[in-house]
Coordinates of C-alpha atoms and ligand atoms in Angstrom, one line a residue:
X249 CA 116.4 117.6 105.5
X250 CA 118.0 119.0 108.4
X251 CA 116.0 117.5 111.1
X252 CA 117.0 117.9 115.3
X253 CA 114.4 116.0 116.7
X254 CA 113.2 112.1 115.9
X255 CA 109.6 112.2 115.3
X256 CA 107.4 109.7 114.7
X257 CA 104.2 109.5 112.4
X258 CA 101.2 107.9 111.7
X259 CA 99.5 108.0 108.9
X260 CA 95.6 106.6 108.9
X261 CA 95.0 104.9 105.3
X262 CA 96.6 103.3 102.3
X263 CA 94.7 104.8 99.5
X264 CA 96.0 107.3 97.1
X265 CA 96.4 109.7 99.9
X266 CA 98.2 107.9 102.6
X267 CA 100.7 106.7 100.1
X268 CA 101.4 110.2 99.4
X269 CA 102.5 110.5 103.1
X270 CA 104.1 107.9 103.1
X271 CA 106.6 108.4 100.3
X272 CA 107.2 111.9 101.1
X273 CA 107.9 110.9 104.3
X274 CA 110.3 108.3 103.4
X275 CA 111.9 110.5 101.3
X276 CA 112.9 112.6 103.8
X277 CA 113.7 109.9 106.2
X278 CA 111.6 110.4 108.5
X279 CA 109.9 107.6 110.4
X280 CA 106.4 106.3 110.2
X281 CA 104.0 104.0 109.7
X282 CA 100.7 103.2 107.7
X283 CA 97.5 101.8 109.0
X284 CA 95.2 100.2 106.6
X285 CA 91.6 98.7 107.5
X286 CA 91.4 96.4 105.0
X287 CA 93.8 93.4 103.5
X288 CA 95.1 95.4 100.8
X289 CA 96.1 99.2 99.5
X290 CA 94.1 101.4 97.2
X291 CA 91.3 103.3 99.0
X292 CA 88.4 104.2 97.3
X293 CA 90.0 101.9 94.1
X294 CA 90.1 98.3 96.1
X295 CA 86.5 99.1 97.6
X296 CA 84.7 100.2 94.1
X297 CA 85.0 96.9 92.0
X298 CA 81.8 97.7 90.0
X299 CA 81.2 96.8 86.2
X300 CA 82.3 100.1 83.9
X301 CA 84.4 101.7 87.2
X302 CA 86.4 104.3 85.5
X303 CA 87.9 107.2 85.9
X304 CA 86.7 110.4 84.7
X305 CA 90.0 112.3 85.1
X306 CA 92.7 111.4 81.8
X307 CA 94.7 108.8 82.9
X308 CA 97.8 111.1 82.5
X309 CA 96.6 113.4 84.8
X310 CA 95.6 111.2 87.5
X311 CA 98.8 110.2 88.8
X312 CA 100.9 111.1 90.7
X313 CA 103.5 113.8 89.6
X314 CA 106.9 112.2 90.2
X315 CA 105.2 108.8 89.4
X316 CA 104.2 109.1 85.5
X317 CA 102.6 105.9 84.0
X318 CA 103.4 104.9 80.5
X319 CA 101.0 101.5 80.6
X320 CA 97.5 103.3 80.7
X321 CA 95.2 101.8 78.1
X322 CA 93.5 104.8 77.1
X323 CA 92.6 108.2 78.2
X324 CA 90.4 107.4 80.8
X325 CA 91.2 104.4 83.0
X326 CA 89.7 101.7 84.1
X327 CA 89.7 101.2 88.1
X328 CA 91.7 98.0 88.1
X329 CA 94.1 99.5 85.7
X330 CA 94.2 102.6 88.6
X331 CA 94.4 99.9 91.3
X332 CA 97.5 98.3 89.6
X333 CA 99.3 101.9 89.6
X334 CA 98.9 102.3 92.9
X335 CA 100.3 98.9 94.1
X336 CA 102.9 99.2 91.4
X337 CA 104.1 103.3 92.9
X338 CA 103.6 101.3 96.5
X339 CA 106.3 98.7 95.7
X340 CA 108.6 101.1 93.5
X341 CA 108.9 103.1 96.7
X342 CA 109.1 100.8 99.1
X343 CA 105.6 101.4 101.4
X344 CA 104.2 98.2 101.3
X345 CA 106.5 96.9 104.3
X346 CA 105.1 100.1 106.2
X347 CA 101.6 99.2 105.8
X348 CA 100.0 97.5 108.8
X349 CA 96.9 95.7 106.9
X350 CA 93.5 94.5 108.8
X351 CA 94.5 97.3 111.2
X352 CA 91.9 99.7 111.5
X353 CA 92.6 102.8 114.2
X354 CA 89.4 103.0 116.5
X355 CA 91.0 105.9 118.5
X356 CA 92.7 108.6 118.5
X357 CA 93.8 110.5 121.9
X358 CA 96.0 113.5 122.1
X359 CA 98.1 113.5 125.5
X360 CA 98.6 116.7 126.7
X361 CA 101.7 115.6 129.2
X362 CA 103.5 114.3 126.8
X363 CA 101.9 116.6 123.6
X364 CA 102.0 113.1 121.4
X365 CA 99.1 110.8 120.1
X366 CA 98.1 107.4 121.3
X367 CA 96.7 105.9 118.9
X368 CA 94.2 102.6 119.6
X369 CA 93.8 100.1 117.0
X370 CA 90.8 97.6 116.6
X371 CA 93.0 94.4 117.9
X372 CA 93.3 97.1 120.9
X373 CA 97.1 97.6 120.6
X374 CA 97.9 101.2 121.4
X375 CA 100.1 102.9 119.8
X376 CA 102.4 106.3 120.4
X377 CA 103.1 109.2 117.7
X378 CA 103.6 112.6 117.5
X379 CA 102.1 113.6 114.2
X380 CA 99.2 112.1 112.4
X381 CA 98.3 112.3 109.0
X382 CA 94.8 111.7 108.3
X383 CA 94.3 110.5 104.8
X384 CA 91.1 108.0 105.8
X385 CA 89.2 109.2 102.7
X386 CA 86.3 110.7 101.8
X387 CA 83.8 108.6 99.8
X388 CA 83.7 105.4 101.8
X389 CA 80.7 104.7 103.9
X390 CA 78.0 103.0 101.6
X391 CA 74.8 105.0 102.0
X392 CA 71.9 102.3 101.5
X393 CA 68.5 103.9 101.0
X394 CA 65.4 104.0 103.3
X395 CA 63.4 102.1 101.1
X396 CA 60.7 100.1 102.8
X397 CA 61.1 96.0 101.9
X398 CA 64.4 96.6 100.6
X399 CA 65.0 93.2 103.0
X400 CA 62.7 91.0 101.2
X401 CA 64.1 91.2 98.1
X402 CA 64.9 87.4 96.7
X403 CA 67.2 88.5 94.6
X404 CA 71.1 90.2 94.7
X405 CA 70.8 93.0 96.0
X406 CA 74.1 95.6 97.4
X407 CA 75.8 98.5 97.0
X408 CA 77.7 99.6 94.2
X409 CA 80.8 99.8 96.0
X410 CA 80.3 96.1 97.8
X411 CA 79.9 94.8 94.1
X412 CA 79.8 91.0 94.3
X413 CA 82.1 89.8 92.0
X414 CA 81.0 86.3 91.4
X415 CA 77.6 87.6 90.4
X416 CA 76.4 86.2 86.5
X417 CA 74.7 89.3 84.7
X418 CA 73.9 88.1 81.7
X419 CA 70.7 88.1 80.4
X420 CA 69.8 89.2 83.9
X421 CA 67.1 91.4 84.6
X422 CA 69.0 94.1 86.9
X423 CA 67.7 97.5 88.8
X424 CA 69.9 99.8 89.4
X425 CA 68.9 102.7 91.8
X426 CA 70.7 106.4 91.5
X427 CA 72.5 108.2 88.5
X428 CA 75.4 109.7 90.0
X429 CA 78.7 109.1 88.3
X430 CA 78.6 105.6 89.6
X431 CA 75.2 104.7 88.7
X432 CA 75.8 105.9 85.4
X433 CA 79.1 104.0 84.9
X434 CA 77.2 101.0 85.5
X435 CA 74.2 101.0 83.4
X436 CA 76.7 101.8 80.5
X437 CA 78.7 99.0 81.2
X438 CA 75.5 96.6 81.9
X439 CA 73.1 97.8 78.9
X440 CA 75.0 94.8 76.7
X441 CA 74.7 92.2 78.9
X442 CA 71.4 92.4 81.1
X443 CA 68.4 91.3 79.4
X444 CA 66.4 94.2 81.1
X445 CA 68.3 97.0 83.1
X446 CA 65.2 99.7 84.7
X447 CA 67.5 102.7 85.7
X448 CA 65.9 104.1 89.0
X449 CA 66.6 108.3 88.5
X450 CA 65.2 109.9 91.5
X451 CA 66.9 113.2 89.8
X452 CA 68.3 112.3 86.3
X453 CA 72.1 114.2 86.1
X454 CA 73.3 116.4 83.5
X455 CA 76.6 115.1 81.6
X456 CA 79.0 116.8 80.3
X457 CA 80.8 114.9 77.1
X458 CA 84.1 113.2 77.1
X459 CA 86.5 111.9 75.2
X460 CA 87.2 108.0 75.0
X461 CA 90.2 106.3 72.5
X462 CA 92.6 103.5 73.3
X463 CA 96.1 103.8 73.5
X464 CA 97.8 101.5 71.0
X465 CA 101.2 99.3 72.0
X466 CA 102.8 102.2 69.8
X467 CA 102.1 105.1 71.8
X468 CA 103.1 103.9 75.1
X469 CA 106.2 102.6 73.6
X470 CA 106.2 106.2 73.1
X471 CA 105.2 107.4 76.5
X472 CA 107.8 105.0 78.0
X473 CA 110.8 106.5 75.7
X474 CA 109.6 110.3 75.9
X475 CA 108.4 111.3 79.0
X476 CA 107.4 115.1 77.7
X477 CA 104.5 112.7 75.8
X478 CA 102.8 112.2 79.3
X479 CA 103.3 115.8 80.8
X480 CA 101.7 116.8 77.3
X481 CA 98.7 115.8 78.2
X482 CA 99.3 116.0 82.2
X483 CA 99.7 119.7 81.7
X484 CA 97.4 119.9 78.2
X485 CA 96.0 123.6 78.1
X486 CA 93.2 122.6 77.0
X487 CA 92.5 120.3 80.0
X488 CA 94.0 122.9 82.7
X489 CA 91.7 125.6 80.4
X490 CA 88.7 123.3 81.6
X491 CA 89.1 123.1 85.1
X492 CA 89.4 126.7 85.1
X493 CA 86.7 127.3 83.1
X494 CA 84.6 125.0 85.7
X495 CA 85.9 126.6 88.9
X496 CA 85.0 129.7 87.3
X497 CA 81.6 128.7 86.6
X498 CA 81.4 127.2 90.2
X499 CA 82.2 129.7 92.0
X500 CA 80.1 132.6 90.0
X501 CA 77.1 130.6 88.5
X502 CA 76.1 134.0 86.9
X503 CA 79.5 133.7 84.8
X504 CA 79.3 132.8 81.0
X505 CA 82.0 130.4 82.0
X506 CA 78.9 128.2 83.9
X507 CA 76.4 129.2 81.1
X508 CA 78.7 128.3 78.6
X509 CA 78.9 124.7 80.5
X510 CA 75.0 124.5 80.7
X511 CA 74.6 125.1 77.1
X512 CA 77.2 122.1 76.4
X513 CA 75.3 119.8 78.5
X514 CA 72.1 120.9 77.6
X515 CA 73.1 120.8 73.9
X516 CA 74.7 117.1 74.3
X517 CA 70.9 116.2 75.8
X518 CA 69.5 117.8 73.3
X519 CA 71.4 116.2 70.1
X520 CA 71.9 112.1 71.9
X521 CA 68.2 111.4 73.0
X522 CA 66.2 111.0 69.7
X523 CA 62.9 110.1 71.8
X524 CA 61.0 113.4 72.8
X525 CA 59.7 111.3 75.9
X526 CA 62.8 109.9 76.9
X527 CA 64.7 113.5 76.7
X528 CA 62.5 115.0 79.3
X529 CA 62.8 112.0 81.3
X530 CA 66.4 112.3 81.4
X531 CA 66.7 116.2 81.8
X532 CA 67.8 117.5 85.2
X533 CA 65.3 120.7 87.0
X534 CA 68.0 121.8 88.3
X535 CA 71.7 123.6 87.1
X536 CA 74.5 122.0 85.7
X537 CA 77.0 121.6 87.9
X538 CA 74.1 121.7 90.9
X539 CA 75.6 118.2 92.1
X540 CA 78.7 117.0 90.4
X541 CA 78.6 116.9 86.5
X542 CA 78.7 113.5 85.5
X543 CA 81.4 113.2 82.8
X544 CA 80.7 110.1 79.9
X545 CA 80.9 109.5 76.6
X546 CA 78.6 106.7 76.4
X547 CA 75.2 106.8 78.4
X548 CA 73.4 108.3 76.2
X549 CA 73.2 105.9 73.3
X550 CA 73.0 102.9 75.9
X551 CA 70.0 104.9 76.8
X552 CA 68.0 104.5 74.3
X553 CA 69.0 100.2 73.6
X554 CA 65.5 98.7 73.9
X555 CA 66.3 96.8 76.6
X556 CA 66.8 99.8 78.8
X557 CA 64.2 101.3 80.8
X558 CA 64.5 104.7 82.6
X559 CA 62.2 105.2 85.6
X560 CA 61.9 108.6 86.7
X561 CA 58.7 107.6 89.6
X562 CA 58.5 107.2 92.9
X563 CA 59.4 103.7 94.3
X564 CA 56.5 102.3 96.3
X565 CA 58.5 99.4 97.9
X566 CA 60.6 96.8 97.5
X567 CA 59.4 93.1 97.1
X568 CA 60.5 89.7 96.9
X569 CA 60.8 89.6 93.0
X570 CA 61.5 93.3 92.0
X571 CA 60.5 96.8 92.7
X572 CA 56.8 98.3 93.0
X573 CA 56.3 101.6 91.5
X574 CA 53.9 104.5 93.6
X575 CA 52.0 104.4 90.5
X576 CA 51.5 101.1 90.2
X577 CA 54.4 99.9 87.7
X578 CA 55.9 96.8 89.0
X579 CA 59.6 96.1 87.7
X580 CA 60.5 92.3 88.1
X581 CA 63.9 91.8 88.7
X582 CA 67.0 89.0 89.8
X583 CA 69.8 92.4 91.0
X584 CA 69.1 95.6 92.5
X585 CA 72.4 97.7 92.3
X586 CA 72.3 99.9 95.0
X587 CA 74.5 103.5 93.4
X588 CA 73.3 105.4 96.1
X589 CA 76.3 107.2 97.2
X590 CA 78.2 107.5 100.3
X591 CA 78.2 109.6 103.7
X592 CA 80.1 112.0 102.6
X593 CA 81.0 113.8 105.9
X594 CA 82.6 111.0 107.6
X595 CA 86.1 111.3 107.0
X596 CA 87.6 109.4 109.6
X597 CA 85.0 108.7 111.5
X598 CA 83.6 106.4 113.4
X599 CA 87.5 106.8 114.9
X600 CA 87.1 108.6 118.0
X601 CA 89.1 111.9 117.9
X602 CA 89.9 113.3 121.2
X603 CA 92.3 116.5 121.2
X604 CA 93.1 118.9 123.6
X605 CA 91.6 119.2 126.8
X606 CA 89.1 116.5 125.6
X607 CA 87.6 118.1 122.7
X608 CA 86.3 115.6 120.7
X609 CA 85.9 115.4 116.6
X610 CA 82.4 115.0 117.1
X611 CA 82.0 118.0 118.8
X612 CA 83.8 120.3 116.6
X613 CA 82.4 118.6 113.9
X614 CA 79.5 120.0 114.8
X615 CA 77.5 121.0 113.0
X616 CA 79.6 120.1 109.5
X617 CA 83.6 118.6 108.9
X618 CA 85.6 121.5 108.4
X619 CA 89.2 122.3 108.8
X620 CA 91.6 125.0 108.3
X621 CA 91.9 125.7 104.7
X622 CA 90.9 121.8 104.5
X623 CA 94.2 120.6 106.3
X624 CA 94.5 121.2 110.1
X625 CA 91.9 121.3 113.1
X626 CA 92.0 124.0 116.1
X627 CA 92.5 121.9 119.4
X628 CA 94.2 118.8 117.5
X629 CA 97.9 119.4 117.3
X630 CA 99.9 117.7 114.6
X631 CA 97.0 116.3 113.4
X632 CA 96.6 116.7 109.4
X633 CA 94.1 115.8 107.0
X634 CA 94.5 114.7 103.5
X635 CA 91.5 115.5 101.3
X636 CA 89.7 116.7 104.3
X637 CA 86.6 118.7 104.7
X638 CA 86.5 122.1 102.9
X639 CA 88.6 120.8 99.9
X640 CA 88.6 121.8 96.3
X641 CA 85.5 119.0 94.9
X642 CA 85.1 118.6 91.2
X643 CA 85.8 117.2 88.0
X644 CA 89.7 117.4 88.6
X645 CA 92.3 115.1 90.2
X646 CA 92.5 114.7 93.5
X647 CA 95.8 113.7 93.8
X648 CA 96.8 117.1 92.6
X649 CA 94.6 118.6 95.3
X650 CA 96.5 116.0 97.8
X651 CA 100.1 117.0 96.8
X652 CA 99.3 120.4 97.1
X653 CA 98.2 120.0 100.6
X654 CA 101.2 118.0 101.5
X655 CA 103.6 121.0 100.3
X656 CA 101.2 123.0 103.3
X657 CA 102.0 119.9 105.5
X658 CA 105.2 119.4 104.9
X659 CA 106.3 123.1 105.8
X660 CA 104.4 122.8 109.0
X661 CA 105.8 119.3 110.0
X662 CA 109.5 120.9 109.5
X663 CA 109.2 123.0 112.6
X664 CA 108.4 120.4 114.7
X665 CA 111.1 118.0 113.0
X666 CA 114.0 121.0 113.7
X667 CA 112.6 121.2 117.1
X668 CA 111.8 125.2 116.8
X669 CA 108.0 123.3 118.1
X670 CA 106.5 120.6 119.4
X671 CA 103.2 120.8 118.7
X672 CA 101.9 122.9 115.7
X673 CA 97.6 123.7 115.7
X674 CA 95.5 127.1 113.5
X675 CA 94.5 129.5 116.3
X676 CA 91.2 129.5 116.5
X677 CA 90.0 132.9 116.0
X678 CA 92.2 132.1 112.3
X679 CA 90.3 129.2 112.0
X680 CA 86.5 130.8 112.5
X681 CA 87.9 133.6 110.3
X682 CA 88.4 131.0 107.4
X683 CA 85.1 129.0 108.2
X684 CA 83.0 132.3 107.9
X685 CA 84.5 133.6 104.9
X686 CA 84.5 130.0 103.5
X687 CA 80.8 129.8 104.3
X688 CA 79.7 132.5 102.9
X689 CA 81.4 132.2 99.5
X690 CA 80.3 128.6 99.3
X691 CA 76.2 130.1 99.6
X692 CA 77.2 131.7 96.6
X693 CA 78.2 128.9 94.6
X694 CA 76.9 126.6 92.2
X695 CA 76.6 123.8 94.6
X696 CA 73.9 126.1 96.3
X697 CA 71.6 126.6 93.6
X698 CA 68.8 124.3 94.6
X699 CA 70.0 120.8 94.4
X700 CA 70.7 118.1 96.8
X701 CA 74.1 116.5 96.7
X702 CA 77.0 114.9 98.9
X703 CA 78.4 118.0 98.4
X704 CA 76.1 119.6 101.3
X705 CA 76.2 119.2 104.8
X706 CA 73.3 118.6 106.9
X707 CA 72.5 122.4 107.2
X708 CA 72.3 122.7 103.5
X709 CA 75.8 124.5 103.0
X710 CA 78.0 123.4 100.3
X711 CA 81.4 121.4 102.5
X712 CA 83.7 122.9 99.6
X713 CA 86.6 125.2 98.8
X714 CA 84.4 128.0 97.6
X715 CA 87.3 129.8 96.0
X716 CA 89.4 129.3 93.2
X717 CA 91.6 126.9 91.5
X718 CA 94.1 129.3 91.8
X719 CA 93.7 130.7 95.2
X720 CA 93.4 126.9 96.9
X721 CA 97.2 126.0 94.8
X722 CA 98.4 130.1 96.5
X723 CA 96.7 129.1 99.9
X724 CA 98.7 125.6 99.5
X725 CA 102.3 126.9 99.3
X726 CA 102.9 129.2 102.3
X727 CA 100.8 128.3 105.5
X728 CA 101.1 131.9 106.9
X729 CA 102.5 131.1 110.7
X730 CA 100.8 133.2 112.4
X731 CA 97.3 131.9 111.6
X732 CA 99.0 129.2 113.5
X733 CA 99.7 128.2 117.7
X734 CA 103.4 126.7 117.5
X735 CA 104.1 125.6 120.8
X736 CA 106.9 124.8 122.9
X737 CA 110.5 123.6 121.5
X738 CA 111.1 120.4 122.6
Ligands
LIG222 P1 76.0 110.1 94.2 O1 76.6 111.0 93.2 O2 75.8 110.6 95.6 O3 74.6 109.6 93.6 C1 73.7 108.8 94.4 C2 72.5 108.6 93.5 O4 71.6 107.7 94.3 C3 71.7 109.8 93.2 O5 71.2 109.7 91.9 C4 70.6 109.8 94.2 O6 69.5 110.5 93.8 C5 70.3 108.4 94.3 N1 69.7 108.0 95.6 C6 70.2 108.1 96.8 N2 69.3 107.7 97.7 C7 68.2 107.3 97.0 C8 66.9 106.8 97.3 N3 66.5 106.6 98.6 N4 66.0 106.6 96.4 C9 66.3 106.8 95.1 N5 67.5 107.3 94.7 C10 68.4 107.5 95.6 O7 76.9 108.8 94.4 P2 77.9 108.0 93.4 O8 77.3 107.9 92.1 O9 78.4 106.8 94.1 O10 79.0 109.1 93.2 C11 79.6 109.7 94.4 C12 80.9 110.4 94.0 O11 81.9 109.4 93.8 C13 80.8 111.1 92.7 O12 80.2 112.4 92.8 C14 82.3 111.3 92.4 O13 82.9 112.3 93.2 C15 82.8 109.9 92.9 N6 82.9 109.0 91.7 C16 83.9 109.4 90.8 C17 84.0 108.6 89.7 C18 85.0 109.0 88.7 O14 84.9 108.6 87.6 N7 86.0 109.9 89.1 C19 83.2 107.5 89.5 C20 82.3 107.2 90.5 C21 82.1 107.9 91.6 P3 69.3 112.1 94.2 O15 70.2 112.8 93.3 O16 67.8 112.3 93.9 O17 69.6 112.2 95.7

């Protein structure tokens, strides 16, 4: 690295993201620092400490790529396991010192004298940098429903990502409201131990069957000797051959790549539910793929244990001792399990934003998150998102998606380290080009079939990378220059 000027960066998080950042970073010897919120590192994988958390991606695949993990205990990890790995890559590289924990960033200002950021944290420090990296996240403001008397329950009753862990389940009689990929996780994991679990399903999901096996002591003796074991199934064809086969079907629902998924999930639905009743109960009125497919390999039979109830009504209200049905069901209950997603267009708010000549976040943000091809923001120079609005969403890694943005980053940050700039922002008039295209591929998409999901904003229009797999890993390795303002050598 061949750097002129000293530059200094923040990056906002210490999730999966931010420690991306941060090791690049220190790779290239650049300084910076990391602000955290909370007491410890891992994002979305310290807050979500739920019963069955798992991860739907292989285990091989969801790291990162110059940090291959032999230990994973099979396929699919568990979210402790994922946890661990990240603390683990955290230490191997040396970020933890660089992490300032319990230190959340309530502002942001850009200062146009001096074309660098203060930052204000909530102990009301302030802070100077010239470049900010926001990696804050994107699934990590609880959404609690509007459900009237959800106060007087007697009971536990919380979120699925503010799990309380001291909580005794067994032979419990537990609720558990929504079917997303959380909810689902859940009841799988709770079905053996509750004495009654009632599954709330406003819209019952459509799954899409996976795979499940242990790894014995063997194999990742094997993994650890041979690392060409792990980028077999990193870079399996058969796993890159379904995420093209689902971005395919995404982004042309008419395609037989989507029909072919339908008729997989459709056909798993079909062959797990024995009971006609409880089949209909659990299929979706909408398309596969509408929301985000769940991936399991277990729900179904957990199902259908007698001591599982699915309740596809409308909730009434919420009592003291359990939940009153419209049509005059009454579920008694000791835990209501909250899985009812997240604000999804948050990002880094509630921080307030403030860019050039005073444009605020909020503003531009209005009225959805967007960025330039997911990564940059018109009016907020040097300021770069990590799994921002308008990313690739699916049932893929994001960590891939995240190192392919930094190789975007990265190329832009270089200009401002050899000095040829000091401040680096898309034009606008690239940036509007991008959001209208965008736009208008993402009406065509599967996500705008007739569904509700996080994946929407509040105007109905999916918040995604409408294009391909392809064409978002193309976009990622060039930003072209002149899309962008690059402004004064300092
Ligand atoms: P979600 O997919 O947004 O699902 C929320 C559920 O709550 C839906 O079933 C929704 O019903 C229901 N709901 C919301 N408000 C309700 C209300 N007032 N009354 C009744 N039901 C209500 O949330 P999530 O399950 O937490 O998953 C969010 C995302 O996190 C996933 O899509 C995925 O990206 C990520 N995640 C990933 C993994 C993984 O393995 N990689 C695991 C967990 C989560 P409607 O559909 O009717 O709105």
């Amino acid at each position: 690295m061949n750097d002129k000027c000293h530059k200094r960066t923040a990056i906002i998080g210490a999730g999966m993201a931010g420690l991306l950042a941060a090791i690049n970073l220190k790779k290239a010897k650049r300084e910076f620092m990391v602000f955290e919120k909370a007491d410890s590192l891992g994002g979305t994988w310290r807050d979500n400490r739920y019963p069955g958390l798992t991860c739907d991606v292989p285990a091989h695949a969801y790291t990162y790529s110059f940090a291959p993990y032999a230990e994973w205990n099979a396929y699919h990890a568990t979210g402790p396991e994922i946890k661990r790995y990240f603390e683990k890559v955290a230490s191997d590289y040396g970020i933890t010192p660089f992490i300032h924990f319990n230190t959340e960033i309530t502002a942001c200002h850009f200062q146009e004298a001096s074309a660098n950021w203060e930052l204000t944290d909530a102990h009301g420090e302030n802070h100077i940098f010239d470049i900010v990296i926001v990696a804050s996240g994107v699934l990590h403001h609880p959404s609690t429903p509007d459900i009237t008397g959800l106060d007087d329950f007697q009971g536990s009753c919380f979120h699925s990502a503010q799990w309380e862990d001291d909580l005794v389940l067994e032979n419990k009689n537990i609720g558990i409201i929504g079917c997303g990929s959380s909810g689902i996780q859940i009841a799988t994991a709770l079905t053996s131990v509750a004495n009654q679990l009632v599954h709330f399903q406003r819209s019952p999901q459509w799954i899409m069957p996976v795979e499940q096996f242990n790894y014995t002591e063997e194999e990742k003796q094997d993994f650890r000797d041979n690392q060409q074991l792990i980028d077999d199934i990193r870079y399996d064809k058969q796993y890159w051959d379904n995420i093209y086969r689902f971005n395919k079907g995404i982004i042309n629902p008419d395609s037989p790549e989507m029909q072919m998924i339908e008729d997989i999930c459709r056909d798993y639905l079909e062959a797990s539910i024995q009971d006609p009743a409880l089949r209909e109960k659990l299929r979706p009125d909408y398309r596969a793929a509408c929301k985000r497919l769940i991936y399991n390999w277990q729900y179904y039979d957990c199902v259908q244990n007698q001591n599982v109830f699915v309740e596809t009504g409308s909730i009434d209200r919420v009592m003291a001792s359990g939940v009153q049905m419209q049509d005059g069901t009454f579920h008694t209950l000791d835990i209501l399990v909250l899985a009812t997603g997240f604000h999804a267009d948050r990002f880094i708010k509630p921080t307030s934003v403030i860019g050039r000549n005073g444009l605020s976040l909020d503003t531009f943000w209005s009225p959805r998150p967007t960025a330039h091809y997911a990564v940059t923001l018109p009016g907020f120079p040097n300021m770069f998102m990590l799994n921002g609005p308008t990313g690739p969403v699916g049932n893929f890694s994001l960590i891939d998606i995240a190192e392919r943005q930094w190789e975007y980053i990265d190329q832009l940050l270089s200009i401002i380290h050899s000095g040829d700039a000091e401040t680096v922002e898309p034009k606008i008039s690239a940036f509007e080009d991008y959001e209208k295209r965008r736009i208008e591929a993402a009406q065509k998409t599967i996500f705008s079939s007739g569904c509700s999901s996080w994946y929407l904003d509040n105007t109905g229009i999916p918040m995604t990378w409408p294009w391909s797999y392809q064409d978002f890993a193309d976009a990622m390795q060039q930003p072209i220059l002149s899309e962008y303002d690059i402004r004064g050598a300092s």
